[in-house]
Amino acid sequence: MDSTATDEIAHDFRPYFIVFKDGRVQRLLLTDLVSPSLNPDGVSSKDLQILPELGVSARLYLPKLDAGDAGRKLPILVYYHGGGFCMASAFCGLYHCYLTSLVAEVNVIAVSVDYRRAPEHPLPTGYDDSWAALQWVAAHTAGGPEAWLSEHGDFDRITIAGDSAGGNIAHNVAMRAGREELGHGVKLRGAILVHPLFNGAEAIGDEGKYPERKAVGDRIWMFSSPTTVGLDDPLINPMAEGAPSLSGLGCARLMVCLAGKDMLRDRGRVYYERLRLSGWKGTVEILESDGEDHVFHLFNPTCENAGIMMQRFVSFLN
């Protein structure tokens, strides 16, 4: 059968996504959406539009509260999912399972942000949505529409986190928190960057061993961010010459998680070292999972290294 005009491909990013000439985007990975639920561990979750004027939603998670927890305040985790800025969702099964386990183990309130994705919403839209979502959370310190936050959240212990592209977003949100006020006197306490997606015009470390994989990442960034200055844009390469100093991070603590087999590992190490020597007044720590690949903890959450990572999160967040 002859293909119709609507089936003609404009941009082919397989195995990740395809963009057709009529503007449709077909995502090929992490497309399974699951409903919020009450978990056997007692973790409750629900979905709501947090920024209806922007069309930004989130899935909220609340750990099991015992009778003696009525007045107890819990740390707040604002989470940004990965997916190369173009794929995945706060509502897909992979992230729902992970956030449910994380909330049960760490005993935090989590807000998993469903920022608008490229290419339908080119960057910096995802960054702006993620910052606005954090402001929405902070506004609950003065009382707000979401009772889980206003009644149970500790607004002195707000941490942002994300993996892959979400780790990149967490970095950029933390930098913005160093330049702008969140409002209501709220300060960002910490940030966790898990296998953060950083890049650059020149290959470094293991990137040189996988030129085709790097080329795909380069193409996705340029396509997702049409106004970018290139691969050394500080948004994707915070270590680039002329990028704002990492000393401007607007949080008191930061943890970088790396995976030994991940092509992105070397840039994560450089980021850690640059931050440590930048003059930033906060505390930075690093966790490298030997023998593991990119976001292994999502796909193999019961492995030994995923357990070690989870325990480091427990310590960091509490």
PDB file of C-alpha atoms in Angstrom, residues 55-289:
ATOM      1  CA  GLY A  55      -1.065  22.119  30.900  1.00  0.00           C
ATOM      2  CA  VAL A  56       1.527  20.826  33.380  1.00  0.00           C
ATOM      3  CA  SER A  57       0.512  17.895  35.566  1.00  0.00           C
ATOM      4  CA  ALA A  58       2.170  15.817  38.274  1.00  0.00           C
ATOM      5  CA  ARG A  59       1.772  12.562  40.135  1.00  0.00           C
ATOM      6  CA  LEU A  60       1.950  13.015  43.900  1.00  0.00           C
ATOM      7  CA  TYR A  61       3.019  10.293  46.325  1.00  0.00           C
ATOM      8  CA  LEU A  62       2.324  10.130  50.051  1.00  0.00           C
ATOM      9  CA  PRO A  63       3.882   7.452  52.288  1.00  0.00           C
ATOM     10  CA  LYS A  64       1.854   5.513  54.810  1.00  0.00           C
ATOM     11  CA  LEU A  65       1.074   7.666  57.830  1.00  0.00           C
ATOM     12  CA  ASP A  66       0.553   6.021  61.202  1.00  0.00           C
ATOM     13  CA  ALA A  67      -1.661   7.416  63.944  1.00  0.00           C
ATOM     14  CA  GLY A  68       1.321   9.068  65.609  1.00  0.00           C
ATOM     15  CA  ASP A  69       2.345  10.869  62.400  1.00  0.00           C
ATOM     16  CA  ALA A  70      -0.493  13.389  62.424  1.00  0.00           C
ATOM     17  CA  GLY A  71       1.736  16.396  63.172  1.00  0.00           C
ATOM     18  CA  ARG A  72       4.921  15.067  61.647  1.00  0.00           C
ATOM     19  CA  LYS A  73       6.392  16.944  58.688  1.00  0.00           C
ATOM     20  CA  LEU A  74       8.050  14.975  55.892  1.00  0.00           C
ATOM     21  CA  PRO A  75      10.788  15.968  53.436  1.00  0.00           C
ATOM     22  CA  ILE A  76       9.570  16.927  49.959  1.00  0.00           C
ATOM     23  CA  LEU A  77      11.113  15.471  46.802  1.00  0.00           C
ATOM     24  CA  VAL A  78      10.384  17.100  43.444  1.00  0.00           C
ATOM     25  CA  TYR A  79      11.309  14.594  40.729  1.00  0.00           C
ATOM     26  CA  TYR A  80      12.007  15.168  37.022  1.00  0.00           C
ATOM     27  CA  HIS A  81      11.814  12.075  34.816  1.00  0.00           C
ATOM     28  CA  GLY A  82      14.337  11.245  32.098  1.00  0.00           C
ATOM     29  CA  GLY A  83      13.795  10.390  28.444  1.00  0.00           C
ATOM     30  CA  GLY A  84      16.021  12.732  26.456  1.00  0.00           C
ATOM     31  CA  PHE A  85      13.585  15.663  26.935  1.00  0.00           C
ATOM     32  CA  CYS A  86      11.306  13.926  24.406  1.00  0.00           C
ATOM     33  CA  MET A  87      10.160  10.622  25.892  1.00  0.00           C
ATOM     34  CA  ALA A  88       8.756   8.984  29.014  1.00  0.00           C
ATOM     35  CA  SER A  89       6.292  10.539  31.430  1.00  0.00           C
ATOM     36  CA  ALA A  90       5.625  10.946  35.120  1.00  0.00           C
ATOM     37  CA  PHE A  91       2.747   8.526  34.497  1.00  0.00           C
ATOM     38  CA  CYS A  92       4.593   5.664  32.785  1.00  0.00           C
ATOM     39  CA  GLY A  93       4.973   2.368  34.608  1.00  0.00           C
ATOM     40  CA  LEU A  94       8.740   2.566  35.013  1.00  0.00           C
ATOM     41  CA  TYR A  95       8.625   5.840  36.938  1.00  0.00           C
ATOM     42  CA  HIS A  96       5.486   4.973  38.882  1.00  0.00           C
ATOM     43  CA  CYS A  97       7.104   1.803  40.225  1.00  0.00           C
ATOM     44  CA  TYR A  98      10.355   3.577  41.046  1.00  0.00           C
ATOM     45  CA  LEU A  99       8.789   6.574  42.794  1.00  0.00           C
ATOM     46  CA  THR A 100       6.459   4.327  44.785  1.00  0.00           C
ATOM     47  CA  SER A 101       9.420   2.292  46.051  1.00  0.00           C
ATOM     48  CA  LEU A 102      11.455   5.418  46.757  1.00  0.00           C
ATOM     49  CA  VAL A 103       8.678   7.053  48.768  1.00  0.00           C
ATOM     50  CA  ALA A 104       8.106   3.868  50.794  1.00  0.00           C
ATOM     51  CA  GLU A 105      11.798   3.497  51.578  1.00  0.00           C
ATOM     52  CA  VAL A 106      12.770   7.107  52.215  1.00  0.00           C
ATOM     53  CA  ASN A 107       9.463   8.275  53.745  1.00  0.00           C
ATOM     54  CA  VAL A 108       9.094  11.485  51.760  1.00  0.00           C
ATOM     55  CA  ILE A 109       6.318  13.250  49.886  1.00  0.00           C
ATOM     56  CA  ALA A 110       7.159  13.150  46.173  1.00  0.00           C
ATOM     57  CA  VAL A 111       5.941  15.340  43.329  1.00  0.00           C
ATOM     58  CA  SER A 112       6.786  13.701  39.989  1.00  0.00           C
ATOM     59  CA  VAL A 113       6.527  16.462  37.400  1.00  0.00           C
ATOM     60  CA  ASP A 114       5.118  15.819  33.938  1.00  0.00           C
ATOM     61  CA  TYR A 115       6.759  18.739  32.163  1.00  0.00           C
ATOM     62  CA  ARG A 116       5.865  19.360  28.531  1.00  0.00           C
ATOM     63  CA  ARG A 117       8.112  17.427  26.175  1.00  0.00           C
ATOM     64  CA  ALA A 118       9.953  18.286  23.004  1.00  0.00           C
ATOM     65  CA  PRO A 119       9.583  18.362  20.063  1.00  0.00           C
ATOM     66  CA  GLU A 120       5.945  19.511  20.350  1.00  0.00           C
ATOM     67  CA  HIS A 121       7.101  21.912  23.068  1.00  0.00           C
ATOM     68  CA  PRO A 122      10.724  22.779  22.249  1.00  0.00           C
ATOM     69  CA  LEU A 123      13.198  23.512  24.998  1.00  0.00           C
ATOM     70  CA  PRO A 124      13.480  25.618  27.086  1.00  0.00           C
ATOM     71  CA  THR A 125       9.790  24.823  27.745  1.00  0.00           C
ATOM     72  CA  GLY A 126      10.669  21.749  29.824  1.00  0.00           C
ATOM     73  CA  TYR A 127      13.065  23.785  31.958  1.00  0.00           C
ATOM     74  CA  ASP A 128      10.518  26.535  32.518  1.00  0.00           C
ATOM     75  CA  ASP A 129       7.774  24.032  33.401  1.00  0.00           C
ATOM     76  CA  SER A 130      10.083  22.319  35.892  1.00  0.00           C
ATOM     77  CA  TRP A 131      10.954  25.611  37.586  1.00  0.00           C
ATOM     78  CA  ALA A 132       7.287  26.641  37.728  1.00  0.00           C
ATOM     79  CA  ALA A 133       6.399  23.259  39.266  1.00  0.00           C
ATOM     80  CA  LEU A 134       8.967  23.826  42.025  1.00  0.00           C
ATOM     81  CA  GLN A 135       7.483  27.272  42.660  1.00  0.00           C
ATOM     82  CA  TRP A 136       4.041  25.662  42.880  1.00  0.00           C
ATOM     83  CA  VAL A 137       5.344  23.314  45.560  1.00  0.00           C
ATOM     84  CA  ALA A 138       7.013  26.157  47.479  1.00  0.00           C
ATOM     85  CA  ALA A 139       3.796  28.179  47.491  1.00  0.00           C
ATOM     86  CA  HIS A 140       2.212  25.567  49.768  1.00  0.00           C
ATOM     87  CA  THR A 141       4.296  26.749  52.707  1.00  0.00           C
ATOM     88  CA  ALA A 142       1.660  29.469  53.128  1.00  0.00           C
ATOM     89  CA  GLY A 143      -1.163  26.982  52.617  1.00  0.00           C
ATOM     90  CA  GLY A 144      -2.202  25.807  49.195  1.00  0.00           C
ATOM     91  CA  PRO A 145      -4.679  23.723  47.231  1.00  0.00           C
ATOM     92  CA  GLU A 146      -2.917  20.390  47.794  1.00  0.00           C
ATOM     93  CA  ALA A 147      -3.431  19.107  51.360  1.00  0.00           C
ATOM     94  CA  TRP A 148      -0.730  16.423  51.106  1.00  0.00           C
ATOM     95  CA  LEU A 149       1.835  19.184  50.797  1.00  0.00           C
ATOM     96  CA  SER A 150       0.370  21.885  53.000  1.00  0.00           C
ATOM     97  CA  GLU A 151      -0.433  19.510  55.876  1.00  0.00           C
ATOM     98  CA  HIS A 152       2.500  17.093  55.746  1.00  0.00           C
ATOM     99  CA  GLY A 153       5.346  18.812  53.872  1.00  0.00           C
ATOM    100  CA  ASP A 154       8.499  20.178  55.512  1.00  0.00           C
ATOM    101  CA  PHE A 155       9.370  23.226  53.412  1.00  0.00           C
ATOM    102  CA  ASP A 156      12.804  23.493  54.979  1.00  0.00           C
ATOM    103  CA  ARG A 157      13.655  20.140  53.382  1.00  0.00           C
ATOM    104  CA  ILE A 158      12.849  20.419  49.675  1.00  0.00           C
ATOM    105  CA  THR A 159      15.105  18.414  47.366  1.00  0.00           C
ATOM    106  CA  ILE A 160      14.942  18.148  43.597  1.00  0.00           C
ATOM    107  CA  ALA A 161      16.103  15.049  41.735  1.00  0.00           C
ATOM    108  CA  GLY A 162      16.074  13.528  38.299  1.00  0.00           C
ATOM    109  CA  ASP A 163      17.731  10.936  36.113  1.00  0.00           C
ATOM    110  CA  SER A 164      19.331  11.384  32.680  1.00  0.00           C
ATOM    111  CA  ALA A 165      17.564  14.369  31.051  1.00  0.00           C
ATOM    112  CA  GLY A 166      15.810  14.823  34.399  1.00  0.00           C
ATOM    113  CA  GLY A 167      19.215  15.091  36.065  1.00  0.00           C
ATOM    114  CA  ASN A 168      20.109  17.798  33.567  1.00  0.00           C
ATOM    115  CA  ILE A 169      16.845  19.568  34.394  1.00  0.00           C
ATOM    116  CA  ALA A 170      17.565  19.292  38.138  1.00  0.00           C
ATOM    117  CA  HIS A 171      20.948  20.953  37.604  1.00  0.00           C
ATOM    118  CA  ASN A 172      19.434  23.799  35.602  1.00  0.00           C
ATOM    119  CA  VAL A 173      16.615  24.306  38.118  1.00  0.00           C
ATOM    120  CA  ALA A 174      19.216  24.459  40.926  1.00  0.00           C
ATOM    121  CA  MET A 175      21.174  27.056  38.959  1.00  0.00           C
ATOM    122  CA  ARG A 176      18.015  29.102  38.498  1.00  0.00           C
ATOM    123  CA  ALA A 177      17.350  28.840  42.235  1.00  0.00           C
ATOM    124  CA  GLY A 178      20.693  30.565  42.711  1.00  0.00           C
ATOM    125  CA  ARG A 179      19.572  33.484  40.539  1.00  0.00           C
ATOM    126  CA  GLU A 180      15.876  33.803  41.389  1.00  0.00           C
ATOM    127  CA  GLU A 181      13.703  33.494  44.464  1.00  0.00           C
ATOM    128  CA  LEU A 182      11.378  30.526  44.749  1.00  0.00           C
ATOM    129  CA  GLY A 183       9.034  32.758  46.714  1.00  0.00           C
ATOM    130  CA  HIS A 184       7.465  32.590  50.169  1.00  0.00           C
ATOM    131  CA  GLY A 185      10.914  32.541  51.776  1.00  0.00           C
ATOM    132  CA  VAL A 186      11.496  28.948  50.679  1.00  0.00           C
ATOM    133  CA  LYS A 187      15.024  27.798  49.875  1.00  0.00           C
ATOM    134  CA  LEU A 188      16.030  24.710  47.943  1.00  0.00           C
ATOM    135  CA  ARG A 189      17.845  22.333  50.291  1.00  0.00           C
ATOM    136  CA  GLY A 190      19.345  19.753  47.968  1.00  0.00           C
ATOM    137  CA  ALA A 191      19.625  18.248  44.497  1.00  0.00           C
ATOM    138  CA  ILE A 192      20.330  14.706  43.291  1.00  0.00           C
ATOM    139  CA  LEU A 193      21.593  14.255  39.720  1.00  0.00           C
ATOM    140  CA  VAL A 194      21.339  10.614  38.631  1.00  0.00           C
ATOM    141  CA  HIS A 195      23.366   9.826  35.490  1.00  0.00           C
ATOM    142  CA  PRO A 196      22.830  13.426  34.310  1.00  0.00           C
ATOM    143  CA  LEU A 197      22.575  14.067  30.583  1.00  0.00           C
ATOM    144  CA  PHE A 198      25.371  16.497  29.798  1.00  0.00           C
ATOM    145  CA  ASN A 199      27.037  16.824  26.402  1.00  0.00           C
ATOM    146  CA  GLY A 200      29.514  18.935  24.477  1.00  0.00           C
ATOM    147  CA  ALA A 201      30.812  19.652  21.000  1.00  0.00           C
ATOM    148  CA  GLU A 202      34.029  17.705  21.602  1.00  0.00           C
ATOM    149  CA  ALA A 203      33.840  14.076  22.709  1.00  0.00           C
ATOM    150  CA  ILE A 204      35.482  13.228  26.020  1.00  0.00           C
ATOM    151  CA  GLY A 205      36.271   9.916  27.727  1.00  0.00           C
ATOM    152  CA  ASP A 206      34.137   6.999  26.614  1.00  0.00           C
ATOM    153  CA  GLU A 207      32.136   9.202  24.247  1.00  0.00           C
ATOM    154  CA  GLY A 208      34.945   8.704  21.743  1.00  0.00           C
ATOM    155  CA  LYS A 209      34.312   4.939  21.796  1.00  0.00           C
ATOM    156  CA  TYR A 210      30.677   5.332  20.764  1.00  0.00           C
ATOM    157  CA  PRO A 211      30.573   8.024  18.054  1.00  0.00           C
ATOM    158  CA  GLU A 212      27.242   6.843  16.646  1.00  0.00           C
ATOM    159  CA  ARG A 213      25.536   6.952  20.043  1.00  0.00           C
ATOM    160  CA  LYS A 214      26.928  10.420  20.706  1.00  0.00           C
ATOM    161  CA  ALA A 215      25.806  11.570  17.261  1.00  0.00           C
ATOM    162  CA  VAL A 216      22.221  10.509  18.021  1.00  0.00           C
ATOM    163  CA  GLY A 217      22.316  12.426  21.318  1.00  0.00           C
ATOM    164  CA  ASP A 218      23.726  15.456  19.504  1.00  0.00           C
ATOM    165  CA  ARG A 219      20.918  15.344  16.935  1.00  0.00           C
ATOM    166  CA  ILE A 220      18.196  14.989  19.569  1.00  0.00           C
ATOM    167  CA  TRP A 221      19.514  17.990  21.505  1.00  0.00           C
ATOM    168  CA  MET A 222      19.704  20.202  18.417  1.00  0.00           C
ATOM    169  CA  PHE A 223      16.219  19.128  17.312  1.00  0.00           C
ATOM    170  CA  SER A 224      14.674  19.522  20.770  1.00  0.00           C
ATOM    171  CA  SER A 225      16.185  22.954  21.367  1.00  0.00           C
ATOM    172  CA  PRO A 226      15.988  24.879  18.081  1.00  0.00           C
ATOM    173  CA  THR A 227      17.114  28.154  19.701  1.00  0.00           C
ATOM    174  CA  THR A 228      20.219  26.600  21.272  1.00  0.00           C
ATOM    175  CA  VAL A 229      23.670  28.041  20.616  1.00  0.00           C
ATOM    176  CA  GLY A 230      24.886  24.468  20.064  1.00  0.00           C
ATOM    177  CA  LEU A 231      26.313  21.539  21.968  1.00  0.00           C
ATOM    178  CA  ASP A 232      28.301  23.853  24.235  1.00  0.00           C
ATOM    179  CA  ASP A 233      25.141  25.650  25.330  1.00  0.00           C
ATOM    180  CA  PRO A 234      25.429  25.898  29.149  1.00  0.00           C
ATOM    181  CA  LEU A 235      22.029  24.193  29.417  1.00  0.00           C
ATOM    182  CA  ILE A 236      23.504  20.954  28.045  1.00  0.00           C
ATOM    183  CA  ASN A 237      27.192  21.591  28.841  1.00  0.00           C
ATOM    184  CA  PRO A 238      27.513  23.430  32.165  1.00  0.00           C
ATOM    185  CA  MET A 239      31.296  22.943  31.984  1.00  0.00           C
ATOM    186  CA  ALA A 240      31.641  24.813  28.660  1.00  0.00           C
ATOM    187  CA  GLU A 241      33.906  27.812  28.387  1.00  0.00           C
ATOM    188  CA  GLY A 242      31.915  30.892  29.305  1.00  0.00           C
ATOM    189  CA  ALA A 243      29.176  28.954  31.133  1.00  0.00           C
ATOM    190  CA  PRO A 244      27.981  30.433  34.439  1.00  0.00           C
ATOM    191  CA  SER A 245      30.097  29.322  37.386  1.00  0.00           C
ATOM    192  CA  LEU A 246      28.808  26.265  39.219  1.00  0.00           C
ATOM    193  CA  SER A 247      29.380  28.262  42.406  1.00  0.00           C
ATOM    194  CA  GLY A 248      25.985  29.803  41.630  1.00  0.00           C
ATOM    195  CA  LEU A 249      24.033  26.634  42.441  1.00  0.00           C
ATOM    196  CA  GLY A 250      21.110  27.579  44.656  1.00  0.00           C
ATOM    197  CA  CYS A 251      21.073  24.626  47.030  1.00  0.00           C
ATOM    198  CA  ALA A 252      23.039  23.587  50.115  1.00  0.00           C
ATOM    199  CA  ARG A 253      23.726  19.951  49.201  1.00  0.00           C
ATOM    200  CA  LEU A 254      24.152  18.020  45.980  1.00  0.00           C
ATOM    201  CA  MET A 255      24.781  14.385  45.084  1.00  0.00           C
ATOM    202  CA  VAL A 256      25.957  13.134  41.692  1.00  0.00           C
ATOM    203  CA  CYS A 257      25.261   9.473  40.852  1.00  0.00           C
ATOM    204  CA  LEU A 258      27.222   7.836  38.032  1.00  0.00           C
ATOM    205  CA  ALA A 259      27.293   4.374  36.454  1.00  0.00           C
ATOM    206  CA  GLY A 260      30.560   2.712  35.518  1.00  0.00           C
ATOM    207  CA  LYS A 261      29.487   1.574  32.026  1.00  0.00           C
ATOM    208  CA  ASP A 262      27.525   4.705  31.178  1.00  0.00           C
ATOM    209  CA  MET A 263      28.844   6.794  28.283  1.00  0.00           C
ATOM    210  CA  LEU A 264      27.785   9.884  30.266  1.00  0.00           C
ATOM    211  CA  ARG A 265      29.951   8.944  33.258  1.00  0.00           C
ATOM    212  CA  ASP A 266      32.983  11.033  32.310  1.00  0.00           C
ATOM    213  CA  ARG A 267      31.053  14.286  31.989  1.00  0.00           C
ATOM    214  CA  GLY A 268      29.440  13.543  35.346  1.00  0.00           C
ATOM    215  CA  ARG A 269      32.882  13.166  36.909  1.00  0.00           C
ATOM    216  CA  VAL A 270      34.062  16.434  35.380  1.00  0.00           C
ATOM    217  CA  TYR A 271      30.909  18.126  36.684  1.00  0.00           C
ATOM    218  CA  TYR A 272      31.583  16.807  40.199  1.00  0.00           C
ATOM    219  CA  GLU A 273      35.207  17.973  40.163  1.00  0.00           C
ATOM    220  CA  ARG A 274      34.362  21.395  38.731  1.00  0.00           C
ATOM    221  CA  LEU A 275      31.667  21.894  41.340  1.00  0.00           C
ATOM    222  CA  ARG A 276      33.961  20.803  44.156  1.00  0.00           C
ATOM    223  CA  LEU A 277      36.586  23.348  43.093  1.00  0.00           C
ATOM    224  CA  SER A 278      34.220  26.142  42.062  1.00  0.00           C
ATOM    225  CA  GLY A 279      33.994  27.916  45.387  1.00  0.00           C
ATOM    226  CA  TRP A 280      30.403  26.802  45.881  1.00  0.00           C
ATOM    227  CA  LYS A 281      29.605  26.883  49.598  1.00  0.00           C
ATOM    228  CA  GLY A 282      27.516  23.715  49.642  1.00  0.00           C
ATOM    229  CA  THR A 283      28.389  20.061  50.211  1.00  0.00           C
ATOM    230  CA  VAL A 284      28.779  17.722  47.238  1.00  0.00           C
ATOM    231  CA  GLU A 285      29.068  13.939  47.249  1.00  0.00           C
ATOM    232  CA  ILE A 286      29.394  11.335  44.535  1.00  0.00           C
ATOM    233  CA  LEU A 287      28.242   7.738  44.107  1.00  0.00           C
ATOM    234  CA  GLU A 288      29.569   5.609  41.266  1.00  0.00           C
ATOM    235  CA  SER A 289      28.003   2.208  40.629  1.00  0.00           C
TER     236      SER A 289
END
